Amino acid sequence: MSSTSRTGGIWVSLVAILMAIVGLLLVAGGIYSISEGGPFYYLISGLGTLLSAFFVHKRKPIGLAVYAVVLLGTLIWALCVVGLDLWGLVPRLDVVIVIGFVLLLPFIRRPLAANLLATLPLGVGVVLSALALVISIFMDPYDINGSLPAEQVNASPANPENVPDNDWPSYARTQDGNHWSPLAQINSQNVNKLKVAWVLRTGDLPDPSRDPGEATNEATPLEFDNTLYFCSLHQKVFAVDALTGKTKWVFDPKVNVNPGFQHLTCRGVSAHTMPANAVDSSGQPVTTTDCAKRIIAMVNDGRMVEIDAQTGKVCQGFGDNGQVDLRFSHQPYTTVGEYAPTSPPVVTDKLIIVNSAVKDNGSVHQPSGATRAYDVYTGKLVWVFDAANPDPNEMPSEEHPHFHPNSPNSWSVSSYDKNLNMVYIPMGVGTPDQWGGYRDKDAERYPPGIIALNADTGKLVWFYQTVHHDLWDMDVSAQPNLVDVTQKDGSLVPAIYIPTKSGDIFVLDRRTGKPIVPAPEVPVPGGAATGDHTSPTQPHSQLTMRPDAPLSDRDIWGATILDQMVCSVYFHSLRYEGPFTPPSTQGTLVFPGDLGMFEWGGLAVDPRREVAFTNPISIPFVSTLVPRGPGNPRWPDANSKGGSGGETGLQPNYGIPYAINLHPFLDPLFAKIGLFLPCRTPPWGAVAGVDLRTNKVIWRHRNGTLRDSLHGSILPIQMPPIKIGVPSLGGPLATAGNVAFLTSTQDYYIRAYDITTGKVIWQDRLPAGAQSSPMTYSINGRQYIVTYAGGHGSFMSKMGDYLIAYALPEKDEKK
């Protein structure tokens, strides 16, 4: 026997062994799949691959014909399940095509003495499979192409706070939540010329010895008087020259933090300018000259601090030496870290209206999430809305010294309509989240949903509930958008758009809470855990980003056929009957997941064109109730540290019958080696454009690449920048220049989009993750775009401390 023959024989044996391994894995997984009610394909293809491997090992050319049947059968199965969807086809075909191609190589084919009749079917199968992949590149079933209307139907939208065009004095520029600027120097024609104008580094980086895992940088700066104001990781407040990026002053509240905190988060600060003839909350003239302009900063250990915007010194007349302790003030429980204000408050002429996060899934003995209003000058408590109290406006007294424990909280940003004098509060359910048998009727009256209050008194004007008896942590997570929408008869209706974790965008008349877009009650799955119940129906807005159909085998992904099979088995092992399937001890697939389709970033709305730009995300979660009982190793006892500290992993839920294990629906094989790939077919993140006059999604595109998806894994390598559609955590900015900006994707880019079509028209690489919302302002006729690239601990993006400003080169500003 010649050496060439011996070498060929070795290669044939090696290929046969590898095929046998693949076949055995498919057979084993296929049997498991069938036992869980999954498809028969894996078993059938595994047996076929084993049979082909046997004949190849025996040097029989029929092995190629058998494998041709496997390959063609796989192609037909894949096309029937996912159609011409590239990312659905790839894991179903990649390994199968590679084996087919290898079998056709001369040094494999010749030792088998394969003739044309034996090789032709396999060659046809390889070519057809490759052709299907190539065609699918140009056939994205997810993409929606369209154009938003360009005309300005409301040329002069309401501006009750009289915000100058050049400034950005509130979290979303104005307290309507729209993240929109009338500036247009930077536009869709010249945005590709943007350059970095300046970079500020705060020096405030994570400290592993004291910070929790979910240490995040989510801040959007304010700008007025040519100064930027923002908060860094440890809630240090920076005043920065908006022209040069030089620091003017820094205020350090010295946050008391430890690794047991669920969050270390600051989304921004608020500001107040003393009006002429100012009066306080009791109607008395304000005589103090202290802090004519003040910055209100929230601190995660439960404090609210006021700082003079000019000097960086505390406002002495406010509270106790410039601060109010919200954690000790009338709270039933005061453990540090369980009550954490993370979002900037609403500020009126007289009041600061404060929301706060309460630690999720700790116990039934946690602080209240009551909304409170304080006099902006003195720090005096003026009113309260405690959603679980039978009388939500009951003020603290000797008979009622504390707020209601575990009262539903609002951790996100509220909106304010100065003309109507109403504040709109996005509510979440009271903790614990996934088992509600302990909740009384008062605790479930309002949340999750929107509560509209009189801003001066805190009295309820109306409320709208977006989920009944919430068992899925479906908070209203985003700041609502207040938009005046033009009707067919030309009249303007004051609307409120409410993006929710469920993917629904509820659209109401903000005066009355009555729906503008229908949201009928739809039957949902029942069968809650022992001691709990479910609502038979849930409201489903007709304006939604949620997929039309429940998840199925079509939606199950993997990097290869093997881990796609594992994900399929995993999917079929879980309880899932569509949206609002109750949590279970079996493990329930929750989609949209706990992270939601809309998080705190919300919508960016152009009120002139009455269009919206947004960035929905699509990551399912798994929710498993863990029965409490002696000897159960899966739930923490009262002497333990109590779960993961973050919002994923085992959560203790002390005081109810179940702990809860929460985590994203990830590929189990890759998760074991530290690679976190969702089991759902991408895209996992997108951008979308909505016409607010018709309330239709006009365009939708995958957004973001795989480039930084392995950051934080055991393989911290840079992936190719393949556009797949990755998650984003943060919000967009829209401008009158027909440009939207977004920085919050899992890959480290700032991108500019044509608002009309949603196409990317410029991008720049960032030095770290930027899970924040960008903003814009103008000084001396020059427009700047600013983003905070600080990273996000729970999003596993690279941490940093960069405040970055972009502008057009000066020679292009007037073009």
JSON list of N, CA and C in Angstrom, two decimals, residues 472-497:
[
{"chain": "A", "resi": 472, "resn": "TRP", "atom": "N", "xyz": [-44.41, 38.73, 36.43]},
{"chain": "A", "resi": 472, "resn": "TRP", "atom": "CA", "xyz": [-43.32, 38.63, 35.47]},
{"chain": "A", "resi": 472, "resn": "TRP", "atom": "C", "xyz": [-42.37, 39.83, 35.54]},
{"chain": "A", "resi": 473, "resn": "ASP", "atom": "N", "xyz": [-42.52, 40.69, 36.55]},
{"chain": "A", "resi": 473, "resn": "ASP", "atom": "CA", "xyz": [-41.69, 41.89, 36.67]},
{"chain": "A", "resi": 473, "resn": "ASP", "atom": "C", "xyz": [-41.86, 42.79, 35.45]},
{"chain": "A", "resi": 474, "resn": "MET", "atom": "N", "xyz": [-43.09, 42.92, 34.99]},
{"chain": "A", "resi": 474, "resn": "MET", "atom": "CA", "xyz": [-43.38, 43.73, 33.80]},
{"chain": "A", "resi": 474, "resn": "MET", "atom": "C", "xyz": [-43.64, 45.19, 34.20]},
{"chain": "A", "resi": 475, "resn": "ASP", "atom": "N", "xyz": [-42.65, 45.81, 34.85]},
{"chain": "A", "resi": 475, "resn": "ASP", "atom": "CA", "xyz": [-42.76, 47.21, 35.24]},
{"chain": "A", "resi": 475, "resn": "ASP", "atom": "C", "xyz": [-42.98, 48.10, 34.01]},
{"chain": "A", "resi": 476, "resn": "VAL", "atom": "N", "xyz": [-43.59, 49.25, 34.26]},
{"chain": "A", "resi": 476, "resn": "VAL", "atom": "CA", "xyz": [-43.47, 50.32, 33.27]},
{"chain": "A", "resi": 476, "resn": "VAL", "atom": "C", "xyz": [-42.10, 50.93, 33.54]},
{"chain": "A", "resi": 477, "resn": "SER", "atom": "N", "xyz": [-41.16, 50.61, 32.67]},
{"chain": "A", "resi": 477, "resn": "SER", "atom": "CA", "xyz": [-39.76, 50.87, 32.96]},
{"chain": "A", "resi": 477, "resn": "SER", "atom": "C", "xyz": [-39.24, 52.17, 32.37]},
{"chain": "A", "resi": 478, "resn": "ALA", "atom": "N", "xyz": [-39.92, 52.71, 31.36]},
{"chain": "A", "resi": 478, "resn": "ALA", "atom": "CA", "xyz": [-39.41, 53.88, 30.67]},
{"chain": "A", "resi": 478, "resn": "ALA", "atom": "C", "xyz": [-40.18, 55.14, 31.07]},
{"chain": "A", "resi": 479, "resn": "GLN", "atom": "N", "xyz": [-39.51, 56.28, 30.95]},
{"chain": "A", "resi": 479, "resn": "GLN", "atom": "CA", "xyz": [-40.19, 57.56, 31.15]},
{"chain": "A", "resi": 479, "resn": "GLN", "atom": "C", "xyz": [-41.26, 57.71, 30.07]},
{"chain": "A", "resi": 480, "resn": "PRO", "atom": "N", "xyz": [-42.51, 58.03, 30.45]},
{"chain": "A", "resi": 480, "resn": "PRO", "atom": "CA", "xyz": [-43.56, 58.21, 29.44]},
{"chain": "A", "resi": 480, "resn": "PRO", "atom": "C", "xyz": [-43.28, 59.43, 28.57]},
{"chain": "A", "resi": 481, "resn": "ASN", "atom": "N", "xyz": [-43.80, 59.39, 27.36]},
{"chain": "A", "resi": 481, "resn": "ASN", "atom": "CA", "xyz": [-43.66, 60.49, 26.40]},
{"chain": "A", "resi": 481, "resn": "ASN", "atom": "C", "xyz": [-44.96, 61.28, 26.32]},
{"chain": "A", "resi": 482, "resn": "LEU", "atom": "N", "xyz": [-44.87, 62.60, 26.52]},
{"chain": "A", "resi": 482, "resn": "LEU", "atom": "CA", "xyz": [-46.04, 63.48, 26.42]},
{"chain": "A", "resi": 482, "resn": "LEU", "atom": "C", "xyz": [-45.96, 64.17, 25.06]},
{"chain": "A", "resi": 483, "resn": "VAL", "atom": "N", "xyz": [-46.91, 63.83, 24.18]},
{"chain": "A", "resi": 483, "resn": "VAL", "atom": "CA", "xyz": [-46.89, 64.31, 22.80]},
{"chain": "A", "resi": 483, "resn": "VAL", "atom": "C", "xyz": [-48.28, 64.80, 22.43]},
{"chain": "A", "resi": 484, "resn": "ASP", "atom": "N", "xyz": [-48.36, 65.98, 21.82]},
{"chain": "A", "resi": 484, "resn": "ASP", "atom": "CA", "xyz": [-49.62, 66.45, 21.25]},
{"chain": "A", "resi": 484, "resn": "ASP", "atom": "C", "xyz": [-49.71, 65.91, 19.83]},
{"chain": "A", "resi": 485, "resn": "VAL", "atom": "N", "xyz": [-50.71, 65.06, 19.58]},
{"chain": "A", "resi": 485, "resn": "VAL", "atom": "CA", "xyz": [-50.81, 64.34, 18.31]},
{"chain": "A", "resi": 485, "resn": "VAL", "atom": "C", "xyz": [-51.94, 64.91, 17.47]},
{"chain": "A", "resi": 486, "resn": "THR", "atom": "N", "xyz": [-51.63, 65.20, 16.22]},
{"chain": "A", "resi": 486, "resn": "THR", "atom": "CA", "xyz": [-52.60, 65.77, 15.29]},
{"chain": "A", "resi": 486, "resn": "THR", "atom": "C", "xyz": [-53.60, 64.70, 14.82]},
{"chain": "A", "resi": 487, "resn": "GLN", "atom": "N", "xyz": [-54.89, 65.02, 14.93]},
{"chain": "A", "resi": 487, "resn": "GLN", "atom": "CA", "xyz": [-55.93, 64.11, 14.48]},
{"chain": "A", "resi": 487, "resn": "GLN", "atom": "C", "xyz": [-56.31, 64.40, 13.03]},
{"chain": "A", "resi": 488, "resn": "LYS", "atom": "N", "xyz": [-57.17, 63.56, 12.46]},
{"chain": "A", "resi": 488, "resn": "LYS", "atom": "CA", "xyz": [-57.56, 63.73, 11.06]},
{"chain": "A", "resi": 488, "resn": "LYS", "atom": "C", "xyz": [-58.26, 65.06, 10.81]},
{"chain": "A", "resi": 489, "resn": "ASP", "atom": "N", "xyz": [-58.95, 65.58, 11.84]},
{"chain": "A", "resi": 489, "resn": "ASP", "atom": "CA", "xyz": [-59.64, 66.86, 11.66]},
{"chain": "A", "resi": 489, "resn": "ASP", "atom": "C", "xyz": [-58.74, 68.06, 11.93]},
{"chain": "A", "resi": 490, "resn": "GLY", "atom": "N", "xyz": [-57.44, 67.81, 12.18]},
{"chain": "A", "resi": 490, "resn": "GLY", "atom": "CA", "xyz": [-56.49, 68.87, 12.42]},
{"chain": "A", "resi": 490, "resn": "GLY", "atom": "C", "xyz": [-56.34, 69.27, 13.87]},
{"chain": "A", "resi": 491, "resn": "SER", "atom": "N", "xyz": [-57.18, 68.75, 14.76]},
{"chain": "A", "resi": 491, "resn": "SER", "atom": "CA", "xyz": [-57.09, 69.09, 16.18]},
{"chain": "A", "resi": 491, "resn": "SER", "atom": "C", "xyz": [-55.92, 68.36, 16.82]},
{"chain": "A", "resi": 492, "resn": "LEU", "atom": "N", "xyz": [-55.43, 68.88, 17.95]},
{"chain": "A", "resi": 492, "resn": "LEU", "atom": "CA", "xyz": [-54.34, 68.27, 18.71]},
{"chain": "A", "resi": 492, "resn": "LEU", "atom": "C", "xyz": [-54.90, 67.61, 19.95]},
{"chain": "A", "resi": 493, "resn": "VAL", "atom": "N", "xyz": [-54.54, 66.35, 20.16]},
{"chain": "A", "resi": 493, "resn": "VAL", "atom": "CA", "xyz": [-54.93, 65.64, 21.37]},
{"chain": "A", "resi": 493, "resn": "VAL", "atom": "C", "xyz": [-53.71, 65.46, 22.24]},
{"chain": "A", "resi": 494, "resn": "PRO", "atom": "N", "xyz": [-53.75, 65.90, 23.49]},
{"chain": "A", "resi": 494, "resn": "PRO", "atom": "CA", "xyz": [-52.60, 65.69, 24.39]},
{"chain": "A", "resi": 494, "resn": "PRO", "atom": "C", "xyz": [-52.52, 64.22, 24.79]},
{"chain": "A", "resi": 495, "resn": "ALA", "atom": "N", "xyz": [-51.56, 63.51, 24.20]},
{"chain": "A", "resi": 495, "resn": "ALA", "atom": "CA", "xyz": [-51.44, 62.07, 24.40]},
{"chain": "A", "resi": 495, "resn": "ALA", "atom": "C", "xyz": [-50.27, 61.76, 25.32]},
{"chain": "A", "resi": 496, "resn": "ILE", "atom": "N", "xyz": [-50.30, 60.57, 25.88]},
{"chain": "A", "resi": 496, "resn": "ILE", "atom": "CA", "xyz": [-49.16, 60.02, 26.61]},
{"chain": "A", "resi": 496, "resn": "ILE", "atom": "C", "xyz": [-48.86, 58.65, 26.03]},
{"chain": "A", "resi": 497, "resn": "TYR", "atom": "N", "xyz": [-47.59, 58.44, 25.66]},
{"chain": "A", "resi": 497, "resn": "TYR", "atom": "CA", "xyz": [-47.12, 57.16, 25.13]},
{"chain": "A", "resi": 497, "resn": "TYR", "atom": "C", "xyz": [-46.36, 56.44, 26.24]}
]
